[in-house]
Amino acid sequence: MKYLIVSGDSNTTDEFDSISHPDWDFSYKKWPELLAEKLGMKVINVAGSGMGNEFIYTTIRNEIVKIEDKSQIGLVIAAWSQAPRKDFKTEKLNYFGKPWSSLRYDTHGNLPWWVERTLGFYLDFQILCERYNIPYVQFQMIELFEHYFAGYPSQTEIHYGADPNEQRKYPGNETKDEELILRSIREYEKKLDTSKFMGWPPVKKLEGWRFKDRLELWDDKNSPKRVSVLDNHPNELGHIAVCNELHMLLQKYNICKT
């Protein structure tokens, strides 16, 4: 049985735990495990809640390198997160007993650079998989950068008392920076194999989509497929819906034929 290797953030991790509902049971199967069952593979899910794109790329790379017989890898999926997040490792283990931690917003650089960094991870991931001749696909799971312009607090910040209607002022020239970001994305289109990047370009303004745009649960507070009105992560029904949508897309993009 071949391996399905997946990494991402809280929408992908098998260890999801809701800060809004700490006593709820989230032990149901998440979409990577459900998808592996559909594909007849064994899942290796290295995703982590709150993590960014350096973590996603690095954990995938480490798993690929670890497996000596690369022919045992049936498919690798990168479900990318938000560009402003900053990942790092410390000696102190996190809540899930792992050495990775993250910041919601990097403390150095600016939004155009953070997006360019993520575009580099897109390319690095492609080169890595092509180096070992491994089937792969990638997509932007949630917003790449748009949420940073909006400036509203996260669910975690709201949980700890932030006003959900208080908008943070963008620390730059939004019009100029968005132009720089969109230009960078267009430039990377020449470098990437976009036939293996579902939804490319991952920005609505460029007529692309993020995976969150494919299902209503992230934006519809009353969706039966999300954890709750307070928590927009997929619940058990949501993970089934994510799995089914991805399985259909894998066939549409000719990543998997059955």
Short mmCIF file of C-alpha atoms in Angstrom, two decimals:
data_model
loop_
_atom_site.label_atom_id
_atom_site.label_comp_id
_atom_site.label_asym_id
_atom_site.label_seq_id
_atom_site.Cartn_x
_atom_site.Cartn_y
_atom_site.Cartn_z
CA MET A 1 0.00 0.00 0.00
CA LYS A 2 1.43 3.37 -1.03
CA TYR A 3 1.59 6.49 1.13
CA LEU A 4 -0.47 9.66 0.85
CA ILE A 5 1.59 12.45 2.46
CA VAL A 6 -0.33 15.58 3.44
CA SER A 7 0.52 18.77 5.29
CA GLY A 8 -1.45 21.91 6.05
CA ASP A 9 -2.90 23.87 8.95
CA SER A 10 -5.86 23.42 11.32
CA ASN A 11 -8.19 22.60 8.42
CA THR A 12 -6.04 19.55 7.66
CA THR A 13 -4.46 18.31 10.90
CA ASP A 14 -5.61 15.09 12.51
CA GLU A 15 -5.00 16.69 15.92
CA PHE A 16 -7.56 19.49 15.58
CA ASP A 17 -8.80 21.01 18.82
CA SER A 18 -11.19 23.98 18.96
CA ILE A 19 -10.27 26.87 21.21
CA SER A 20 -13.96 27.86 21.22
CA HIS A 21 -15.09 24.40 22.32
CA PRO A 22 -12.26 22.81 24.34
CA ASP A 23 -14.51 20.06 25.73
CA TRP A 24 -15.87 18.82 22.40
CA ASP A 25 -14.76 15.55 20.81
CA PHE A 26 -12.95 15.95 17.47
CA SER A 27 -11.64 12.41 17.18
CA TYR A 28 -13.49 11.71 13.91
CA LYS A 29 -11.58 11.03 10.70
CA LYS A 30 -10.26 14.12 8.93
CA TRP A 31 -10.16 14.56 5.17
CA PRO A 32 -6.60 13.24 4.60
CA GLU A 33 -7.49 9.90 6.18
CA LEU A 34 -10.82 9.76 4.35
CA LEU A 35 -9.12 10.58 1.05
CA ALA A 36 -6.43 7.96 1.63
CA GLU A 37 -9.16 5.37 2.06
CA LYS A 38 -10.74 6.40 -1.24
CA LEU A 39 -7.37 6.19 -2.99
CA GLY A 40 -6.36 2.88 -1.39
CA MET A 41 -3.37 4.48 0.34
CA LYS A 42 -1.99 4.84 3.85
CA VAL A 43 -2.02 8.42 5.12
CA ILE A 44 0.90 10.31 6.65
CA ASN A 45 -0.68 13.53 7.94
CA VAL A 46 1.92 15.98 9.25
CA ALA A 47 -0.31 19.09 9.31
CA GLY A 48 -0.46 21.33 12.40
CA SER A 49 -2.97 23.81 13.78
CA GLY A 50 -2.01 27.46 13.35
CA MET A 51 1.02 26.64 11.25
CA GLY A 52 2.23 28.50 8.19
CA ASN A 53 3.75 27.61 4.87
CA GLU A 54 7.37 27.12 5.95
CA PHE A 55 6.11 24.42 8.31
CA ILE A 56 3.98 22.86 5.56
CA TYR A 57 6.86 22.65 3.09
CA THR A 58 9.42 21.51 5.68
CA THR A 59 7.28 18.73 7.14
CA ILE A 60 6.49 17.40 3.66
CA ARG A 61 10.17 17.51 2.67
CA ASN A 62 11.20 15.68 5.82
CA GLU A 63 8.69 12.89 5.24
CA ILE A 64 9.70 12.45 1.59
CA VAL A 65 13.41 12.31 2.45
CA LYS A 66 12.73 9.87 5.29
CA ILE A 67 11.17 7.27 2.97
CA GLU A 68 14.03 5.49 1.20
CA ASP A 69 11.93 3.83 -1.50
CA LYS A 70 10.23 6.82 -3.13
CA SER A 71 8.11 4.51 -5.29
CA GLN A 72 6.14 3.82 -2.11
CA ILE A 73 4.82 7.39 -2.17
CA GLY A 74 1.58 7.44 -4.14
CA LEU A 75 0.70 11.13 -3.80
CA VAL A 76 1.79 14.24 -1.89
CA ILE A 77 -0.61 17.10 -1.14
CA ALA A 78 0.30 20.58 0.10
CA ALA A 79 -2.75 22.45 1.44
CA TRP A 80 -1.21 25.90 1.87
CA SER A 81 -2.09 28.35 4.64
CA GLN A 82 -1.82 32.14 5.10
CA ALA A 83 1.35 33.90 3.97
CA PRO A 84 1.85 36.23 6.99
CA ARG A 85 2.28 33.33 9.44
CA LYS A 86 5.77 32.76 10.82
CA ASP A 87 6.93 29.26 11.78
CA PHE A 88 9.83 28.32 14.02
CA LYS A 89 11.15 25.44 16.13
CA THR A 90 12.10 25.61 19.79
CA GLU A 91 13.21 23.22 22.52
CA LYS A 92 9.84 23.73 24.21
CA LEU A 93 7.16 21.37 22.91
CA ASN A 94 3.79 22.78 21.87
CA TYR A 95 0.32 21.67 23.04
CA PHE A 96 0.53 18.57 20.81
CA GLY A 97 3.99 17.58 22.03
CA LYS A 98 5.83 18.83 18.93
CA PRO A 99 8.71 21.31 18.65
CA TRP A 100 7.00 23.63 16.14
CA SER A 101 5.38 26.95 17.04
CA SER A 102 4.08 29.86 14.99
CA LEU A 103 3.06 33.49 15.02
CA ARG A 104 -0.12 34.60 13.30
CA TYR A 105 1.81 37.52 11.80
CA ASP A 106 5.53 37.61 11.11
CA THR A 107 7.33 40.40 12.97
CA HIS A 108 9.74 41.12 10.10
CA GLY A 109 9.16 42.06 6.47
CA ASN A 110 5.87 43.11 4.90
CA LEU A 111 2.89 41.56 3.15
CA PRO A 112 4.33 41.55 -0.42
CA TRP A 113 7.45 39.81 0.86
CA TRP A 114 5.47 37.28 2.90
CA VAL A 115 3.47 36.38 -0.20
CA GLU A 116 6.66 36.10 -2.27
CA ARG A 117 8.06 33.76 0.39
CA THR A 118 5.01 31.51 0.03
CA LEU A 119 5.29 31.57 -3.76
CA GLY A 120 8.82 30.28 -3.25
CA PHE A 121 7.49 27.42 -1.15
CA TYR A 122 5.06 26.57 -3.98
CA LEU A 123 8.03 26.28 -6.32
CA ASP A 124 10.25 24.45 -3.83
CA PHE A 125 7.51 21.88 -3.29
CA GLN A 126 7.15 21.34 -7.03
CA ILE A 127 10.92 20.95 -7.53
CA LEU A 128 11.13 18.53 -4.59
CA CYS A 129 8.43 16.24 -5.95
CA GLU A 130 9.77 16.41 -9.51
CA ARG A 131 13.28 15.58 -8.23
CA TYR A 132 12.01 12.25 -6.89
CA ASN A 133 9.37 11.71 -9.60
CA ILE A 134 6.58 11.69 -7.01
CA PRO A 135 2.93 12.43 -7.92
CA TYR A 136 1.87 15.67 -6.27
CA VAL A 137 -0.73 18.39 -6.16
CA GLN A 138 -0.97 21.68 -4.31
CA PHE A 139 -3.62 24.29 -3.58
CA GLN A 140 -4.27 27.28 -1.36
CA MET A 141 -6.62 26.04 1.37
CA ILE A 142 -7.62 29.44 2.81
CA GLU A 143 -6.77 33.09 2.09
CA LEU A 144 -3.22 33.72 0.96
CA PHE A 145 -3.11 37.42 1.97
CA GLU A 146 -6.55 39.06 1.65
CA HIS A 147 -7.43 38.60 5.33
CA TYR A 148 -4.46 40.80 6.27
CA PHE A 149 -5.93 43.71 4.33
CA ALA A 150 -9.30 43.15 6.02
CA GLY A 151 -7.65 43.42 9.43
CA TYR A 152 -10.32 41.72 11.51
CA PRO A 153 -9.25 39.62 14.53
CA SER A 154 -8.95 35.86 14.28
CA GLN A 155 -11.23 33.41 16.06
CA THR A 156 -8.50 32.91 18.67
CA GLU A 157 -8.17 36.65 19.27
CA ILE A 158 -11.94 37.00 19.59
CA HIS A 159 -11.96 34.12 22.07
CA TYR A 160 -9.51 36.05 24.24
CA GLY A 161 -11.61 39.23 24.19
CA ALA A 162 -10.88 41.06 20.93
CA ASP A 163 -13.76 43.03 19.44
CA PRO A 164 -14.86 41.08 16.32
CA ASN A 165 -15.90 44.35 14.64
CA GLU A 166 -12.68 46.25 15.30
CA GLN A 167 -10.65 46.47 12.10
CA ARG A 168 -6.88 46.76 12.34
CA LYS A 169 -5.35 49.51 10.18
CA TYR A 170 -3.19 48.12 7.38
CA PRO A 171 0.43 49.26 8.00
CA GLY A 172 1.23 50.18 4.41
CA ASN A 173 -0.16 51.32 1.08
CA GLU A 174 -2.85 48.72 0.35
CA THR A 175 -3.29 49.62 -3.33
CA LYS A 176 0.43 49.61 -4.07
CA ASP A 177 1.11 46.43 -2.10
CA GLU A 178 -1.75 44.55 -3.72
CA GLU A 179 -0.37 45.48 -7.15
CA LEU A 180 3.04 44.14 -6.12
CA ILE A 181 1.49 40.90 -4.85
CA LEU A 182 -0.58 40.30 -7.97
CA ARG A 183 2.48 41.00 -10.14
CA SER A 184 4.53 38.45 -8.18
CA ILE A 185 1.81 35.84 -8.61
CA ARG A 186 1.70 36.43 -12.38
CA GLU A 187 5.48 36.09 -12.55
CA TYR A 188 5.40 32.77 -10.71
CA GLU A 189 2.87 31.44 -13.19
CA LYS A 190 5.80 31.14 -15.64
CA LYS A 191 7.77 29.04 -13.13
CA LEU A 192 5.07 26.70 -11.81
CA ASP A 193 3.36 23.70 -13.35
CA THR A 194 -0.11 25.13 -12.84
CA SER A 195 -1.72 21.90 -14.09
CA LYS A 196 -0.80 20.54 -10.64
CA PHE A 197 -1.86 23.63 -8.72
CA MET A 198 -5.60 23.38 -8.26
CA GLY A 199 -7.36 26.73 -8.44
CA TRP A 200 -4.38 28.64 -9.85
CA PRO A 201 -4.02 31.53 -9.43
CA PRO A 202 -5.05 31.34 -5.76
CA VAL A 203 -6.59 34.81 -5.82
CA LYS A 204 -10.15 35.76 -6.75
CA LYS A 205 -9.03 39.04 -8.35
CA LEU A 206 -7.04 36.98 -10.87
CA GLU A 207 -10.07 34.71 -11.47
CA GLY A 208 -8.68 31.81 -9.46
CA TRP A 209 -9.89 30.21 -6.24
CA ARG A 210 -8.84 28.98 -2.83
CA PHE A 211 -10.22 25.65 -1.69
CA LYS A 212 -12.37 27.46 0.89
CA ASP A 213 -14.26 28.96 -2.06
CA ARG A 214 -15.39 25.49 -3.14
CA LEU A 215 -17.48 24.82 0.00
CA GLU A 216 -19.76 27.09 2.00
CA LEU A 217 -18.68 26.06 5.48
CA TRP A 218 -15.92 28.64 5.96
CA ASP A 219 -18.13 31.65 5.19
CA ASP A 220 -21.62 30.46 6.12
CA LYS A 221 -21.96 30.64 9.91
CA ASN A 222 -25.02 28.40 9.80
CA SER A 223 -23.49 25.67 7.65
CA PRO A 224 -24.08 22.17 9.08
CA LYS A 225 -20.57 21.28 7.88
CA ARG A 226 -18.65 23.58 10.23
CA VAL A 227 -17.83 23.09 13.89
CA SER A 228 -20.12 25.90 15.07
CA VAL A 229 -21.18 29.50 14.54
CA LEU A 230 -18.04 30.49 16.47
CA ASP A 231 -15.64 28.05 14.80
CA ASN A 232 -15.51 27.83 11.01
CA HIS A 233 -13.35 24.72 10.78
CA PRO A 234 -14.91 21.66 9.13
CA ASN A 235 -16.75 19.26 11.42
CA GLU A 236 -17.21 15.57 10.66
CA LEU A 237 -19.65 16.31 7.82
CA GLY A 238 -17.31 19.06 6.66
CA HIS A 239 -14.32 16.76 6.41
CA ILE A 240 -16.39 14.30 4.40
CA ALA A 241 -17.37 17.16 2.07
CA VAL A 242 -13.73 18.29 1.77
CA CYS A 243 -12.66 14.73 0.96
CA ASN A 244 -15.35 14.28 -1.71
CA GLU A 245 -14.58 17.64 -3.33
CA LEU A 246 -10.85 16.91 -3.39
CA HIS A 247 -11.41 13.43 -4.80
CA MET A 248 -13.45 14.94 -7.63
CA LEU A 249 -10.80 17.61 -8.27
CA LEU A 250 -7.98 15.06 -8.34
CA GLN A 251 -9.78 13.33 -11.20
CA LYS A 252 -10.60 16.62 -12.94
CA TYR A 253 -6.93 17.67 -12.84
CA ASN A 254 -5.81 14.16 -13.94
CA ILE A 255 -3.82 13.68 -10.73
CA CYS A 256 -5.69 10.44 -9.96
CA LYS A 257 -7.77 8.63 -12.54
CA THR A 258 -9.84 6.51 -10.13
#
